[in-house]
Amino acid sequence: IHLAETGTIGRTVINMSFGSPDPSALQERAINDAIAAGIVVVSGAGNSGERGMAWPGAFPQVISPGATGWTRQFRPGTVDDLNLDFWWHQDVGFDPDPHRGPSEESETFVAAISGRAFPQAGQELDLLAPGWGIMAPLPRADLQATGDFFLLIGTSFATPRVAGVAALMLEKNPTLDQAQIEAILKSSAQPMSRVDTRTGVLDVFAVRRG
């Protein structure tokens, strides 16, 4: 915060891919100070599904992403078996359906593990981003054949995507503040069902709350 206040660093985005089940007044005060200093704060919704969001992502002033997935990530005819062979052999920029058939957006689902907001508890969820089956570094001896990368799941992987978009927005327009960036992200996002809409998936949130 001091570096931002003194102008030592330019416009900055903080990515927080962590969370706690309980709010912290000290943590919120630090976040408020960061936002007041011109720092944009992005924190994940957490992976507790229907049990609510994680903090500090649940604070209304924080930009909080939940997690989505893509149905073609799975082996045909399955809803939870990630198609590893498919992903290991695709290059950056691969688009299996660039000009025809259902768009990728129509094949996107909200991950059941993605934290849902409980407004009565002061929680606010802002938007969703890819966070299911995300290729990421995971150094392990049994993964040497894949270069220490694996397909991982959670809002921790959706959060940096949103933080990256926020950074690009600041690069384009450094005058944007936290609230403006949040408003632009939310107004440009596509609406989705809050449940896991994949055929064959029993979404506990939908059954208990729907």
Tab-separated table of N, CA, C and O in Angstrom, residues 67-71 74 78-79 104-113 116 128 132 191-207:
chain	number	residue	atom	x	y	z
A	67	ALA	N	-16.205	-20.241	-10.150
A	67	ALA	CA	-15.550	-21.105	-11.134
A	67	ALA	C	-16.539	-21.767	-12.088
A	67	ALA	O	-17.592	-22.247	-11.674
A	68	THR	N	-16.179	-21.782	-13.367
A	68	THR	CA	-16.929	-22.512	-14.377
A	68	THR	C	-16.054	-23.591	-14.993
A	68	THR	O	-14.832	-23.609	-14.819
A	69	GLY	N	-16.693	-24.503	-15.727
A	69	GLY	CA	-15.978	-25.527	-16.476
A	69	GLY	C	-16.573	-25.675	-17.865
A	69	GLY	O	-17.557	-25.002	-18.209
A	70	TRP	N	-15.992	-26.544	-18.645
A	70	TRP	CA	-16.420	-26.767	-20.029
A	70	TRP	C	-16.691	-28.256	-20.220
A	70	TRP	O	-15.857	-29.096	-19.875
A	71	THR	N	-17.866	-28.595	-20.743
A	71	THR	CA	-18.275	-29.995	-20.823
A	71	THR	C	-17.333	-30.842	-21.675
A	71	THR	O	-17.193	-32.040	-21.443
A	74	PHE	N	-14.318	-33.422	-20.524
A	74	PHE	CA	-14.494	-34.771	-20.005
A	74	PHE	C	-14.557	-35.798	-21.132
A	74	PHE	O	-14.894	-35.470	-22.274
A	78	THR	N	-19.220	-39.087	-20.021
A	78	THR	CA	-18.949	-38.984	-18.588
A	78	THR	C	-19.140	-37.545	-18.132
A	78	THR	O	-19.170	-36.622	-18.932
A	79	VAL	N	-19.269	-37.356	-16.817
A	79	VAL	CA	-19.434	-36.015	-16.264
A	79	VAL	C	-18.326	-35.669	-15.273
A	79	VAL	O	-18.286	-34.550	-14.762
A	104	GLU	N	-18.793	-22.512	-27.301
A	104	GLU	CA	-18.239	-22.940	-26.031
A	104	GLU	C	-19.046	-22.387	-24.851
A	104	GLU	O	-19.181	-23.034	-23.816
A	105	GLU	N	-19.616	-21.194	-25.034
A	105	GLU	CA	-20.381	-20.595	-23.945
A	105	GLU	C	-21.590	-21.448	-23.571
A	105	GLU	O	-21.940	-21.580	-22.405
A	106	SER	N	-22.232	-22.053	-24.578
A	106	SER	CA	-23.415	-22.860	-24.291
A	106	SER	C	-23.048	-24.186	-23.643
A	106	SER	O	-23.920	-24.881	-23.134
A	107	GLU	N	-21.774	-24.543	-23.668
A	107	GLU	CA	-21.313	-25.799	-23.068
A	107	GLU	C	-20.625	-25.557	-21.734
A	107	GLU	O	-19.984	-26.452	-21.188
A	108	THR	N	-20.756	-24.354	-21.208
A	108	THR	CA	-20.119	-23.993	-19.944
A	108	THR	C	-21.081	-24.256	-18.786
A	108	THR	O	-22.281	-24.068	-18.910
A	109	PHE	N	-20.528	-24.701	-17.658
A	109	PHE	CA	-21.352	-24.953	-16.480
A	109	PHE	C	-20.708	-24.321	-15.249
A	109	PHE	O	-19.509	-24.079	-15.205
A	110	VAL	N	-21.530	-24.029	-14.244
A	110	VAL	CA	-21.028	-23.522	-12.974
A	110	VAL	C	-20.613	-24.717	-12.133
A	110	VAL	O	-21.412	-25.618	-11.880
A	111	ALA	N	-19.361	-24.733	-11.720
A	111	ALA	CA	-18.862	-25.858	-10.927
A	111	ALA	C	-19.618	-25.952	-9.605
A	111	ALA	O	-19.848	-24.942	-8.934
A	112	ALA	N	-20.006	-27.163	-9.242
A	112	ALA	CA	-20.758	-27.362	-8.002
A	112	ALA	C	-19.959	-26.908	-6.784
A	112	ALA	O	-20.529	-26.479	-5.777
A	113	ILE	N	-18.627	-26.982	-6.863
A	113	ILE	CA	-17.797	-26.595	-5.725
A	113	ILE	C	-17.672	-25.083	-5.583
A	113	ILE	O	-17.247	-24.581	-4.543
A	116	ARG	N	-21.292	-20.181	-3.503
A	116	ARG	CA	-22.473	-19.371	-3.801
A	116	ARG	C	-22.635	-18.309	-2.714
A	116	ARG	O	-22.369	-18.562	-1.541
A	128	LEU	N	-18.130	-15.097	-12.866
A	128	LEU	CA	-17.566	-16.434	-12.971
A	128	LEU	C	-16.471	-16.443	-14.034
A	128	LEU	O	-16.508	-15.665	-14.981
A	132	TRP	N	-12.265	-24.965	-13.681
A	132	TRP	CA	-12.462	-26.417	-13.565
A	132	TRP	C	-11.608	-27.108	-14.624
A	132	TRP	O	-11.797	-26.907	-15.809
A	191	PRO	N	-25.024	-14.063	-18.603
A	191	PRO	CA	-25.782	-14.682	-17.501
A	191	PRO	C	-25.705	-16.204	-17.569
A	191	PRO	O	-25.653	-16.788	-18.641
A	192	MET	N	-25.671	-16.829	-16.393
A	192	MET	CA	-25.636	-18.291	-16.298
A	192	MET	C	-26.502	-18.754	-15.142
A	192	MET	O	-26.729	-18.011	-14.184
A	193	SER	N	-26.965	-20.000	-15.229
A	193	SER	CA	-27.656	-20.626	-14.108
A	193	SER	C	-26.672	-20.786	-12.959
A	193	SER	O	-25.483	-21.028	-13.171
A	194	ARG	N	-27.145	-20.667	-11.739
A	194	ARG	CA	-26.261	-20.796	-10.592
A	194	ARG	C	-25.983	-22.253	-10.227
A	194	ARG	O	-25.256	-22.537	-9.277
A	195	VAL	N	-26.570	-23.195	-10.947
A	195	VAL	CA	-26.359	-24.609	-10.637
A	195	VAL	C	-25.487	-25.259	-11.698
A	195	VAL	O	-25.268	-24.716	-12.778
A	196	ASP	N	-24.978	-26.434	-11.376
A	196	ASP	CA	-24.222	-27.236	-12.334
A	196	ASP	C	-25.228	-27.843	-13.299
A	196	ASP	O	-26.017	-28.714	-12.934
A	197	THR	N	-25.229	-27.380	-14.539
A	197	THR	CA	-26.281	-27.736	-15.490
A	197	THR	C	-25.929	-28.944	-16.356
A	197	THR	O	-26.679	-29.268	-17.279
A	198	ARG	N	-24.819	-29.628	-16.065
A	198	ARG	CA	-24.454	-30.764	-16.906
A	198	ARG	C	-25.461	-31.904	-16.756
A	198	ARG	O	-25.893	-32.220	-15.644
A	199	THR	N	-25.824	-32.514	-17.862
A	199	THR	CA	-26.719	-33.665	-17.839
A	199	THR	C	-26.066	-34.806	-17.080
A	199	THR	O	-24.914	-35.156	-17.329
A	200	GLY	N	-26.796	-35.370	-16.131
A	200	GLY	CA	-26.255	-36.481	-15.367
A	200	GLY	C	-25.586	-36.090	-14.071
A	200	GLY	O	-25.156	-36.944	-13.310
A	201	VAL	N	-25.526	-34.781	-13.788
A	201	VAL	CA	-24.909	-34.318	-12.546
A	201	VAL	C	-25.998	-33.930	-11.566
A	201	VAL	O	-26.906	-33.179	-11.892
A	202	LEU	N	-25.922	-34.455	-10.344
A	202	LEU	CA	-26.849	-34.096	-9.288
A	202	LEU	C	-26.238	-32.926	-8.526
A	202	LEU	O	-25.275	-33.098	-7.787
A	203	ASP	N	-26.751	-31.744	-8.733
A	203	ASP	CA	-26.236	-30.559	-8.080
A	203	ASP	C	-26.937	-30.426	-6.729
A	203	ASP	O	-28.131	-30.154	-6.662
A	204	VAL	N	-26.187	-30.593	-5.652
A	204	VAL	CA	-26.758	-30.583	-4.322
A	204	VAL	C	-27.397	-29.235	-4.027
A	204	VAL	O	-28.438	-29.142	-3.374
A	205	PHE	N	-26.782	-28.153	-4.510
A	205	PHE	CA	-27.333	-26.827	-4.259
A	205	PHE	C	-28.737	-26.720	-4.854
A	205	PHE	O	-29.647	-26.208	-4.238
A	206	ALA	N	-28.903	-27.220	-6.079
A	206	ALA	CA	-30.201	-27.129	-6.754
A	206	ALA	C	-31.246	-27.951	-6.010
A	206	ALA	O	-32.400	-27.549	-5.884
A	207	VAL	N	-30.863	-29.127	-5.519
A	207	VAL	CA	-31.802	-30.015	-4.857
A	207	VAL	C	-32.256	-29.420	-3.535
A	207	VAL	O	-33.442	-29.416	-3.201
